[in-house]
XYZ file of C-alpha atoms in Angstrom:
755
model
C 1.902 76.115 7.086
C 5.871 75.083 6.987
C 7.558 71.563 8.826
C 8.912 74.347 11.402
C 6.197 75.744 12.908
C 3.891 72.317 12.270
C 6.130 70.636 14.700
C 6.415 72.915 17.193
C 2.869 73.174 17.335
C 2.508 69.851 17.692
C 4.820 69.407 20.235
C 4.147 71.891 22.580
C -0.119 71.190 22.463
C 0.825 67.058 22.757
C 3.892 67.293 25.444
C 2.001 70.596 27.319
C -0.978 67.790 27.833
C 1.254 64.617 28.524
C 2.788 67.093 31.283
C -0.159 68.579 32.261
C -2.884 65.723 32.905
C -1.074 62.426 32.710
C 2.252 63.076 33.961
C 0.592 64.410 37.580
C -1.921 61.980 37.514
C 1.119 59.040 37.582
C 2.816 61.286 40.062
C 0.332 61.810 42.572
C -0.903 58.458 42.082
C 2.560 56.875 42.912
C 2.740 59.068 45.878
C -0.230 57.941 47.757
C -0.332 54.881 47.213
C 3.359 54.025 48.265
C 4.562 53.250 51.182
C 8.695 53.140 50.981
C 12.219 53.601 52.857
C 13.724 57.493 51.592
C 16.747 55.420 50.053
C 14.211 53.433 47.653
C 12.222 56.150 47.434
C 15.212 58.199 45.649
C 15.856 54.886 43.191
C 12.237 54.768 42.463
C 11.904 58.764 41.933
C 15.395 58.871 39.162
C 13.707 55.789 37.229
C 11.059 57.920 37.026
C 12.872 60.681 35.821
C 15.016 59.367 33.781
C 12.986 57.274 31.381
C 10.293 59.859 31.263
C 12.816 62.341 30.352
C 14.654 59.692 28.275
C 11.504 58.658 26.324
C 10.078 62.144 25.876
C 12.875 63.040 24.774
C 12.922 60.161 22.079
C 9.106 60.698 21.366
C 9.649 64.126 20.487
C 13.136 63.164 18.208
C 10.886 61.013 16.019
C 8.331 63.140 15.454
C 10.303 65.429 14.384
C 11.536 62.870 11.703
C 8.025 61.810 11.072
C 7.067 65.665 9.942
C 10.432 66.149 8.436
C 9.684 62.879 5.987
C 5.832 64.352 5.828
C 6.802 67.667 3.711
C 9.933 66.201 1.996
C 7.217 63.924 -0.137
C 4.884 66.359 -0.005
C 7.453 68.538 -1.753
C 8.573 65.986 -4.443
C 4.908 66.390 -5.777
C 4.797 68.007 -8.922
C 2.324 71.168 -9.460
C 0.426 70.424 -12.997
C 1.213 73.886 -14.751
C -2.336 75.336 -14.608
C -1.466 77.431 -17.355
C -0.665 74.776 -19.608
C -2.317 71.391 -20.896
C 0.457 69.347 -18.632
C -1.271 66.992 -16.666
C -0.386 64.467 -13.570
C 1.260 60.964 -15.757
C 0.215 58.142 -13.581
C 3.084 57.716 -11.301
C 3.051 61.713 -10.043
C -0.581 60.741 -9.372
C -0.505 57.841 -7.504
C 2.406 59.436 -5.724
C 0.341 62.224 -4.655
C -2.594 60.178 -3.960
C -0.361 57.947 -1.294
C 1.009 60.867 0.169
C -2.255 62.888 0.754
C -3.670 59.288 2.289
C -0.537 59.677 4.594
C -1.515 62.683 6.545
C -4.707 61.041 7.101
C -3.421 58.381 8.489
C -0.666 60.455 10.580
C -3.128 61.142 13.459
C -3.192 57.405 14.345
C 0.175 57.702 14.059
C 1.069 59.947 16.756
C -1.890 58.106 19.327
C 0.059 54.902 18.982
C 3.449 56.189 19.727
C 2.279 58.246 22.834
C 0.810 54.197 23.973
C 3.499 52.795 23.011
C 5.440 55.750 25.359
C 3.450 55.087 28.312
C 4.177 50.838 28.012
C 7.838 51.467 27.607
C 8.505 53.923 30.562
C 6.477 51.907 32.947
C 7.100 48.809 32.201
C 11.640 49.391 32.451
C 10.606 51.322 35.816
C 8.776 48.317 37.164
C 11.172 45.559 35.639
C 14.283 47.428 37.497
C 13.008 48.995 40.407
C 11.995 45.270 41.247
C 15.348 44.189 40.005
C 17.892 46.981 41.464
C 15.250 47.191 45.413
C 13.214 44.698 45.634
C 9.670 42.984 44.894
C 7.287 45.244 45.651
C 3.740 44.555 45.001
C 2.339 47.503 45.952
C 3.951 49.102 43.188
C 3.212 46.568 40.510
C -0.278 46.912 41.028
C 0.284 51.122 40.618
C 2.122 50.385 37.504
C -0.604 48.177 36.329
C -3.532 50.457 37.062
C -1.440 53.057 35.117
C -1.445 51.474 31.974
C -4.948 50.971 32.589
C -5.496 55.055 33.142
C -3.455 57.017 31.381
C -3.063 55.750 27.670
C -6.709 55.864 26.676
C -6.891 59.262 27.652
C -3.378 60.091 25.943
C -4.410 58.434 22.689
C -7.831 60.245 21.921
C -6.177 63.262 22.837
C -2.865 63.087 20.534
C -5.336 61.696 17.997
C -7.930 64.590 18.495
C -4.932 67.270 18.198
C -2.857 65.737 16.171
C -5.826 65.926 13.606
C -7.170 69.529 14.396
C -3.234 70.743 13.459
C -3.114 69.278 10.081
C -5.949 70.066 8.525
C -4.080 72.677 6.703
C -1.726 71.114 5.502
C -5.083 69.930 2.942
C -4.695 73.640 1.188
C -1.081 73.134 0.294
C -1.243 72.810 -4.017
C 0.591 70.121 -3.487
C -2.893 67.638 -2.775
C -4.991 69.743 -2.424
C -7.008 69.135 -5.846
C -5.699 65.778 -5.378
C -8.207 63.089 -5.761
C -9.274 60.012 -3.562
C -12.344 57.705 -3.028
C -14.006 57.655 0.100
C -13.552 54.372 0.981
C -9.363 54.247 1.475
C -9.097 57.553 3.815
C -9.556 55.488 7.926
C -12.754 56.387 9.155
C -12.909 57.449 12.716
C -16.938 58.580 13.113
C -18.718 60.643 16.040
C -19.771 57.655 17.291
C -16.958 55.910 17.936
C -15.001 59.078 18.995
C -17.465 60.407 21.801
C -17.404 56.028 22.980
C -14.032 56.391 23.492
C -13.647 60.244 24.326
C -16.081 58.989 27.380
C -14.552 55.879 28.370
C -10.757 57.367 28.435
C -12.212 59.957 30.017
C -13.851 57.544 32.809
C -10.932 55.245 32.849
C -9.061 58.126 34.854
C -10.879 59.326 37.569
C -12.484 55.133 38.107
C -9.118 53.979 38.197
C -7.225 56.274 40.789
C -10.674 56.447 42.917
C -10.998 52.535 42.971
C -7.353 51.838 43.784
C -7.224 54.267 46.422
C -10.649 52.504 48.165
C -8.876 49.569 47.602
C -5.172 50.553 49.074
C -7.194 52.166 52.109
C -8.764 48.995 52.934
C -5.658 47.270 52.690
C -3.812 49.496 54.945
C -0.873 50.499 51.705
C -1.902 54.193 51.874
C -0.457 57.017 53.065
C -3.616 59.394 53.061
C -5.071 59.530 57.038
C -8.428 60.875 54.479
C -10.107 59.986 51.227
C -11.799 63.175 50.951
C -8.038 64.967 49.765
C -7.577 62.531 46.688
C -10.861 62.983 45.759
C -10.556 66.791 45.414
C -7.974 66.309 44.169
C -7.806 63.728 41.236
C -11.270 65.779 40.205
C -9.401 69.126 40.044
C -6.326 67.812 37.698
C -9.483 65.421 35.915
C -11.066 69.133 35.193
C -8.265 69.462 32.496
C -8.918 66.720 30.601
C -12.427 67.041 30.621
C -11.956 70.747 29.238
C -9.285 70.082 26.507
C -10.967 66.634 24.876
C -14.469 68.729 24.974
C -12.653 71.279 23.155
C -10.821 69.864 20.564
C -14.375 67.649 20.202
C -16.428 70.963 20.178
C -13.843 72.951 17.962
C -13.968 69.667 15.028
C -17.442 69.707 14.918
C -17.317 73.790 14.451
C -15.072 73.829 12.063
C -16.344 70.260 9.924
C -20.159 72.853 10.234
C -18.050 75.671 8.433
C -16.363 74.265 5.905
C -19.767 72.233 5.035
C -21.691 75.898 5.163
C -19.057 77.749 3.607
C -19.514 75.357 0.501
C -23.463 75.247 0.404
C -23.502 79.113 0.659
C -20.824 79.326 -2.107
C -23.213 76.447 -4.430
C -26.857 78.968 -3.373
C -24.818 81.787 -5.011
C -24.914 79.691 -7.951
C -20.862 79.172 -7.901
C -20.600 75.760 -9.271
C -17.186 75.605 -9.279
C -16.196 75.248 -5.235
C -14.413 72.412 -4.259
C -15.173 70.656 -0.610
C -11.837 69.263 0.619
C -12.385 66.174 3.449
C -9.584 67.086 5.993
C -10.601 64.703 8.630
C -11.584 60.651 8.295
C -14.998 61.729 10.592
C -18.227 62.748 9.388
C -17.631 65.770 7.996
C -15.067 64.321 5.448
C -17.463 61.942 4.611
C -19.830 64.380 3.672
C -17.568 66.279 1.777
C -17.034 63.120 -0.839
C -21.145 63.364 -1.011
C -21.190 66.988 -1.325
C -18.406 66.740 -4.642
C -19.964 64.380 -5.714
C -23.145 66.514 -6.073
C -21.681 69.943 -6.860
C -20.791 68.002 -9.941
C -23.877 66.683 -11.168
C -24.930 70.380 -10.535
C -22.387 72.023 -12.351
C -22.923 69.630 -15.480
C -26.555 69.900 -15.349
C -26.213 73.598 -14.922
C -23.668 74.243 -18.027
C -25.932 71.743 -19.728
C -29.027 73.982 -19.349
C -26.990 77.294 -20.149
C -25.862 75.707 -23.353
C -29.408 74.985 -24.407
C -31.239 77.613 -22.950
C -28.388 80.181 -24.791
C -28.794 77.527 -28.465
C -32.877 77.883 -27.983
C -33.092 81.514 -27.497
C -30.976 81.832 -30.700
C -32.137 78.609 -32.258
C -35.790 80.308 -32.194
C -34.875 83.757 -33.197
C -33.053 82.679 -36.324
C -35.687 80.046 -37.101
C -38.348 83.094 -36.672
C -36.953 85.677 -39.295
C -36.498 82.144 -41.866
C -40.383 81.551 -41.313
C -40.864 85.989 -42.302
C -38.529 85.477 -44.617
C -40.372 82.483 -46.509
C -44.204 84.180 -46.148
C -42.807 86.392 -48.804
C -41.235 84.174 -51.169
C -43.177 80.450 -50.813
C -43.277 79.937 -54.498
C -39.772 80.326 -54.963
C -39.185 78.031 -52.242
C -40.867 75.705 -53.192
C -39.205 75.399 -56.974
C -35.693 76.113 -54.835
C -36.863 72.679 -52.875
C -38.035 70.620 -55.868
C -34.329 71.741 -57.283
C -32.462 70.481 -54.639
C -35.177 66.846 -54.457
C -33.637 66.669 -57.715
C -30.022 67.656 -57.168
C -30.030 65.053 -54.454
C -31.640 62.543 -56.372
C -28.964 62.642 -58.956
C -26.353 62.540 -56.759
C -27.902 59.391 -54.870
C -28.585 57.349 -57.717
C -24.988 56.557 -58.282
C -24.219 54.967 -55.026
C -26.619 52.945 -54.774
C -24.397 50.382 -56.662
C -24.480 46.771 -57.170
C -20.965 45.683 -58.582
C -21.269 41.363 -57.964
C -19.872 38.890 -60.323
C -20.170 35.741 -58.470
C -20.888 32.355 -59.606
C -22.062 31.311 -56.398
C -23.788 34.392 -54.866
C -26.407 36.468 -56.609
C -27.356 39.641 -55.330
C -31.121 41.299 -56.301
C -31.445 44.993 -54.710
C -35.473 45.978 -54.352
C -35.896 49.901 -53.401
C -39.275 52.156 -53.065
C -38.594 55.730 -51.244
C -41.831 57.317 -49.508
C -41.108 60.938 -50.576
C -41.957 61.707 -53.879
C -41.564 64.863 -56.202
C -42.412 66.892 -59.309
C -39.469 68.478 -61.647
C -39.916 69.713 -64.977
C -43.364 67.569 -65.238
C -41.131 64.072 -64.130
C -41.885 62.303 -60.771
C -38.504 61.103 -58.665
C -38.560 59.836 -55.081
C -35.875 60.288 -52.348
C -35.599 58.577 -49.150
C -32.891 57.255 -46.468
C -32.657 53.949 -47.285
C -30.153 52.673 -49.328
C -28.806 49.049 -51.210
C -24.766 49.011 -51.899
C -23.419 45.842 -52.705
C -19.491 44.975 -54.144
C -17.214 41.849 -55.030
C -13.950 42.402 -52.249
C -10.801 40.316 -51.668
C -9.935 39.985 -48.049
C -7.959 37.584 -46.266
C -6.838 36.338 -49.635
C -10.293 35.715 -50.489
C -13.099 36.366 -52.511
C -16.262 37.672 -50.583
C -19.571 39.727 -51.439
C -20.523 42.496 -49.771
C -23.990 43.798 -49.583
C -25.063 46.723 -47.108
C -28.006 48.109 -46.453
C -28.182 51.477 -44.642
C -31.573 53.521 -43.328
C -30.535 57.496 -42.862
C -33.229 59.010 -40.022
C -35.594 61.290 -40.743
C -38.126 62.559 -43.887
C -37.245 63.556 -47.398
C -34.145 65.760 -47.259
C -32.799 65.080 -44.274
C -32.795 61.272 -44.672
C -31.408 61.597 -47.712
C -28.910 63.936 -46.581
C -27.431 60.815 -44.941
C -27.735 58.760 -47.217
C -26.021 60.735 -49.574
C -23.403 61.356 -46.271
C -23.112 56.874 -46.155
C -23.017 56.206 -49.641
C -20.159 58.199 -50.359
C -18.187 57.474 -47.242
C -18.714 53.901 -48.057
C -17.754 53.830 -51.404
C -14.314 55.443 -50.877
C -14.106 53.007 -48.113
C -14.755 50.180 -50.973
C -12.497 51.918 -53.786
C -9.732 52.300 -51.361
C -10.537 48.281 -50.150
C -9.605 47.557 -53.819
C -7.172 49.471 -54.503
C -4.450 49.024 -51.869
C -3.194 45.338 -51.631
C -2.560 45.790 -47.477
C -5.917 45.533 -46.983
C -6.417 42.074 -49.128
C -4.599 40.539 -46.327
C -6.909 41.598 -43.205
C -9.971 39.167 -42.043
C -13.081 39.906 -42.672
C -13.567 39.866 -39.182
C -11.259 43.229 -38.888
C -12.625 44.776 -42.109
C -16.252 44.943 -41.197
C -15.501 46.290 -37.253
C -12.746 49.073 -38.887
C -15.427 50.490 -41.503
C -18.198 50.258 -38.758
C -15.513 52.292 -36.599
C -14.893 54.853 -38.790
C -18.918 55.080 -40.197
C -19.232 55.882 -36.672
C -15.826 59.075 -36.041
C -17.508 60.298 -39.684
C -21.076 60.776 -38.792
C -20.305 61.084 -35.062
C -18.852 64.810 -36.291
C -22.742 65.620 -37.071
C -23.363 66.423 -33.084
C -26.111 63.345 -32.997
C -28.075 65.296 -36.301
C -27.502 62.598 -38.707
C -28.459 59.057 -37.338
C -27.947 56.154 -40.122
C -28.932 52.090 -39.124
C -27.089 49.803 -41.073
C -26.283 46.281 -41.424
C -23.011 44.993 -43.100
C -22.737 41.324 -44.337
C -19.981 39.696 -46.065
C -20.210 36.174 -47.329
C -17.122 33.966 -49.081
C -18.005 32.549 -51.671
C -15.989 29.593 -51.536
C -17.304 28.058 -47.906
C -20.251 30.028 -47.813
C -18.785 31.540 -44.380
C -21.099 34.858 -43.717
C -20.128 37.660 -41.669
C -22.523 40.663 -40.384
C -22.576 43.659 -38.180
C -25.609 45.195 -37.460
C -26.079 48.804 -36.267
C -29.519 48.748 -34.452
C -31.255 47.560 -37.888
C -33.451 44.630 -39.175
C -31.833 41.435 -38.257
C -31.295 39.650 -41.924
C -33.586 36.211 -42.172
C -32.111 32.759 -43.495
C -35.052 31.268 -46.317
C -34.016 28.152 -45.733
C -36.185 25.015 -46.803
C -39.373 27.131 -46.896
C -38.857 28.749 -43.333
C -37.987 31.868 -42.651
C -35.770 32.446 -39.647
C -34.223 35.229 -38.278
C -30.528 35.070 -38.081
C -29.767 36.316 -34.276
C -26.448 38.311 -32.638
C -25.512 38.205 -28.966
C -24.828 41.979 -29.050
C -26.337 45.082 -31.050
C -24.987 48.512 -31.300
C -26.516 52.045 -31.541
C -27.823 53.665 -34.670
C -24.324 55.163 -36.303
C -23.655 58.980 -35.238
C -24.844 57.976 -31.739
C -22.789 60.298 -29.497
C -20.516 58.908 -26.564
C -21.122 55.413 -28.519
C -17.174 53.853 -28.903
C -17.886 50.356 -29.249
C -15.576 47.535 -29.530
C -17.176 45.804 -32.143
C -17.841 42.338 -32.394
C -18.807 40.128 -34.983
C -21.786 37.704 -35.695
C -20.717 34.571 -38.088
C -23.347 32.240 -39.784
C -22.075 28.948 -41.974
C -24.304 29.289 -45.483
C -26.077 26.114 -46.719
C -26.301 25.398 -50.905
C -29.315 26.681 -51.603
C -29.661 29.349 -48.448
C -31.626 32.329 -49.125
C -30.681 35.589 -46.873
C -33.250 38.900 -47.048
C -32.720 41.974 -45.075
C -33.920 45.280 -45.317
C -34.906 48.605 -43.633
C -37.710 48.887 -41.012
C -39.934 50.155 -43.306
C -40.892 46.086 -44.001
C -42.060 45.970 -40.499
C -43.748 49.317 -39.951
C -46.705 48.642 -41.835
C -49.669 50.318 -40.812
C -52.571 47.476 -40.390
C -56.315 48.517 -40.599
C -58.668 46.341 -38.480
C -62.217 45.426 -38.932
C -63.557 48.564 -37.537
C -61.656 50.163 -39.650
C -58.710 51.547 -36.864
C -55.787 51.235 -38.026
C -52.227 50.392 -35.980
C -48.652 49.857 -36.651
C -47.347 46.638 -37.083
C -45.570 45.006 -33.615
C -45.499 41.535 -34.542
C -41.902 40.123 -34.815
C -42.887 37.076 -37.454
C -45.193 38.680 -39.683
C -42.072 39.643 -41.694
C -41.428 36.160 -41.564
C -44.482 35.060 -42.442
C -44.630 37.444 -45.961
C -41.243 36.177 -46.664
C -42.388 32.139 -46.718
C -45.308 33.318 -48.323
C -43.845 34.975 -51.279
C -40.796 32.340 -51.670
C -38.238 35.468 -50.818
C -39.035 37.381 -53.374
C -38.474 40.849 -53.148
C -41.351 42.299 -55.286
C -43.222 39.834 -54.325
C -43.171 40.950 -50.907
C -43.155 44.556 -51.333
C -47.079 44.153 -53.122
C -47.642 41.851 -50.086
C -47.179 44.502 -47.643
C -49.125 46.862 -49.655
C -52.120 44.550 -49.229
C -51.524 43.708 -45.484
C -52.462 47.467 -44.555
C -50.008 50.795 -45.346
C -46.660 51.571 -45.996
C -45.525 54.523 -43.912
C -42.149 54.461 -44.618
C -39.520 53.868 -47.380
C -39.006 50.249 -48.156
C -35.653 48.703 -49.324
C -34.606 44.426 -49.542
C -31.549 42.872 -50.303
C -31.791 39.349 -51.345
C -28.782 37.150 -51.317
C -28.429 33.696 -52.841
C -26.129 31.108 -52.037
C -25.063 28.427 -54.295
C -22.059 26.685 -53.695
C -20.550 23.750 -55.406
C -21.205 20.759 -54.450
C -19.037 19.036 -51.252
C -16.338 17.325 -51.123
C -16.098 13.131 -50.977
C -15.561 11.779 -47.493
C -12.643 9.328 -46.538
C -12.906 5.989 -48.511
C -13.333 2.983 -46.485
C -9.816 1.756 -46.705
C -8.892 5.720 -45.455
C -11.197 5.656 -42.796
C -9.753 2.305 -41.167
C -6.534 3.924 -41.272
C -7.149 6.932 -39.641
C -8.739 4.593 -36.992
C -5.292 3.001 -36.637
C -3.965 6.418 -36.376
C -6.099 7.218 -33.746
C -4.854 4.174 -31.908
C -1.084 4.471 -32.280
C -1.728 8.144 -30.760
C -3.067 6.707 -27.847
C -0.485 4.711 -26.884
C 2.208 7.590 -27.620
C 3.589 5.982 -31.083
C 3.294 9.253 -32.374
C 5.385 8.743 -34.819
C 3.857 6.041 -36.741
C 0.448 7.626 -36.218
C 1.772 11.092 -38.305
C 2.999 8.520 -40.778
C -0.267 7.167 -40.999
C -2.239 9.865 -41.697
C 0.223 11.848 -44.107
C 0.186 8.214 -46.169
C -3.948 8.385 -46.414
C -3.454 12.458 -47.058
C -0.903 11.247 -49.927
C -3.383 8.008 -51.058
C -6.402 10.513 -50.842
C -5.751 14.942 -50.881
C -8.669 16.440 -51.755
C -11.002 13.879 -49.936
C -10.313 14.831 -46.245
C -8.839 18.316 -45.206
C -9.574 17.690 -41.739
C -6.898 15.324 -41.687
C -4.287 18.573 -41.614
C -5.688 19.363 -38.212
C -5.043 16.041 -36.331
C -1.119 16.149 -37.998
C -0.867 19.497 -36.963
C -1.588 18.900 -33.501
C 0.272 16.163 -33.176
C 3.438 17.942 -34.910
C 2.702 20.195 -32.103
C 2.330 17.524 -29.459
C 6.053 16.425 -30.589
C 7.593 20.614 -30.974
C 7.594 20.275 -34.642
C 5.449 24.202 -34.729
C 7.628 24.057 -38.193
C 5.600 20.998 -39.808
C 2.353 21.879 -37.534
C 2.040 25.730 -38.819
C 2.597 23.846 -42.877
C -0.662 21.480 -41.832
C -2.619 24.667 -39.912
C -2.195 26.468 -42.591
C -3.787 24.293 -45.163
C -6.550 23.649 -42.239
C -7.499 26.882 -41.513
C -7.781 27.911 -45.618
C -10.371 25.507 -45.867
C -12.552 26.181 -41.885
C -12.188 29.681 -41.082
C -15.063 29.114 -38.769
C -13.139 26.231 -36.605
C -12.809 28.811 -33.497
C -11.250 26.047 -31.026
C -8.520 25.377 -34.132
C -7.983 29.119 -34.310
C -7.329 28.870 -30.730
C -4.507 26.385 -31.372
C -3.161 28.260 -34.194
C -2.533 30.855 -32.135
C -1.195 29.013 -29.803
C 0.974 27.267 -32.409
C 2.137 30.986 -33.826
C 3.196 32.167 -29.924
C 5.222 29.346 -29.943
C 6.652 29.830 -33.438
C 7.178 33.946 -32.234
C 4.643 35.162 -34.818
C 3.412 37.140 -32.075
C 1.096 39.619 -34.570
C -0.354 36.238 -36.148
C -1.130 34.962 -32.912
C -3.109 37.801 -32.322
C -4.470 37.885 -35.653
C -5.947 34.863 -34.424
C -6.906 35.864 -31.199
C -8.540 38.426 -32.248
C -10.972 37.216 -34.561
C -12.380 34.323 -31.437
C -12.336 37.736 -29.531
C -14.712 38.880 -32.244
C -16.750 36.159 -32.281
C -16.666 34.773 -28.816
C -15.797 38.126 -27.233
C -16.726 36.205 -23.247
C -14.453 33.539 -23.739
C -11.866 34.251 -20.681
C -9.262 31.553 -21.855
C -8.766 33.261 -25.195
C -8.706 36.670 -23.760
C -5.832 35.848 -20.911
C -4.199 34.283 -23.567
C -4.488 37.494 -26.355
C -3.228 39.490 -22.886
C -0.391 38.067 -22.467
C 0.895 38.251 -26.502
C -0.337 41.541 -26.206
C 2.429 42.392 -23.180
C 5.366 40.108 -25.915
C 4.379 42.595 -28.803
C 5.540 45.941 -25.496
C 1.743 46.790 -26.129
C 0.695 47.414 -22.672
C -2.271 49.999 -23.529
C -4.478 47.054 -25.389
C -3.616 44.660 -22.140
C -4.883 46.752 -19.889
C -7.988 46.706 -22.346
C -8.149 42.847 -22.315
C -7.674 43.512 -18.252
C -10.829 45.013 -18.211
C -12.762 42.728 -20.258
C -12.174 40.427 -17.976
C -12.807 41.865 -14.897
C -15.853 43.298 -16.562
C -16.902 39.143 -16.992
C -16.400 38.402 -13.325
C -12.932 36.883 -13.886
C -11.414 35.770 -10.439
C -9.907 39.063 -7.896
C -6.575 36.496 -7.291
C -6.019 35.648 -11.245
C -6.917 39.310 -11.884
C -3.606 40.787 -9.083
C -1.759 37.878 -10.925
C -2.181 39.302 -14.199
C -2.060 43.053 -13.225
C 1.543 42.506 -11.699
C 2.641 41.745 -15.008
C 2.354 45.228 -16.607
C 4.484 46.641 -14.039
């Protein structure tokens, strides 16, 4: 359908109805209810003809402009090329959606315009007649009754006729495949339609007959007997009754036909059928529901079909392999042992411990469940792996320890461990060899390493999964950072008591399909003499024997903690105790980390503490310069006693807008206390003030890794990404705020900055 045909179709149908029902009603009504002299009738009729003609032409012209504008907007929509991968841009998609929603709203526009037309005709006619001729109560009353009876039926009919005529527009290629939500279209269900239609149909004859009875009683009517107008009104009333009934029935039939056709195609197995909503009634809403059902059925059908095809192929292939294996079992056994041995040789150098530290010691323990014999010597392989290295990150020395457990038995688990070890060792060597990695934070390194490993194992399509725990410990401060992928939690052994180091978040095993986590790193402060021990789930999955000789797998979370405490956290002793408690049914690997830091630095002297209190009083009085000088005096006299004074100086200099000096003291403090999240936030704000947005993002992201629900930091980070023109990252922050329940009003304000 083009613009010209739609314009003429609407104009003919709508104006034909207007001049068939409402206008004859109004004319007949005016004739039988008025007693006027001939010259007054001439003026009244002239006013009616002039205004009716003018408003009718004006309404038709407005319709022409509206339809012309509608088609202009439709023609501006870019249709994606089916032969290329070019899709709608965000701007094109939003524009197309707005045009499609406008088509849904257009019937209401026509309905409102016709109501306005009647008001714009009746009211001026009554006003001019009163002004030019005389004030006549019967004329005013007839005008009021006309307003009451005509606009409702005109509104209903114009809406229904226009809605039916626009249905073909939804099949145009520009908007047919444009997705919209059901809550975006104006809803006008059949309950409301029928109630409004009945009301408008009843208002027409009731208004006429009511006024006839009134005018007969008052003697104003020109009709001698009421039976004649009753017959005439009833005859005219048949037209809107037929029109409304036909339109409603036609709409229902169209909705049922479209739904039936879609269900018919679906019954034939055609899951590519698309149901296009074409109205705001119940059938339009059903179209959304049908599309949702069809989409789910399409996905299920494709998945089942793929599984069946793959299953048949796998069964056939496996059958052939079994037939061949029956003829050569002995040779395969020898080859298998050779493969085991080769895997053993490949795995041996990957479980690497290269740690050199005066403050941290690392011990490994590993017992694989699978044993085999090759050339008379017994070996074992499995999916567990221990790795430890020294790393330089953020220009500080760290000890890295990793315990991994590849899922599967014997070769499958060993294959996963082999891939993990090879990839992880390459990451370690890259970190050591390239200086660029020395400046990143431990949180960034753990996060990027985790995601890189996830991408590697995801390429195996879910057939190779690995649980893992990575731990980084800063040698000087004892700050511990760790991230776990569905792995048993590390255990802290402090003052002869064992407890788990818990995290507020966890991740699925490496290689889990569809897992795209935002990595958040847990940090913990170790103290002198602390021991951290962690390992695979083999230490927990112990087959315990009861008194009646029945066996059950251990399910007590505190079981391993008791074993650690009773054996002073020594891996060899822990292993022996586990064997005494029950049967070991899986690989066991353990890593013990001992933290032995230097003695703490002494606090301020008595004199220094007095000066600090004085500086604090000066600050509260507003004497910032004197307060700063007092703190500098303390640092000069006791430079190694309390680094925390630099924190106060940084804030004071920030307060007086001396950002350069604030930055100098900030670096000194944050070097010593990287775990201070509040000061990290302050540091990020300070870097923003200096214009160093990259450094500001670095500090804010560290807080985000540790405290992902801290909304104040997320809002600050959002503005930083806007400063760096990284809109995609700003949108990611906005999404996180929305998930955390950030107020909608504030979200709209933040969203406005993206435009």
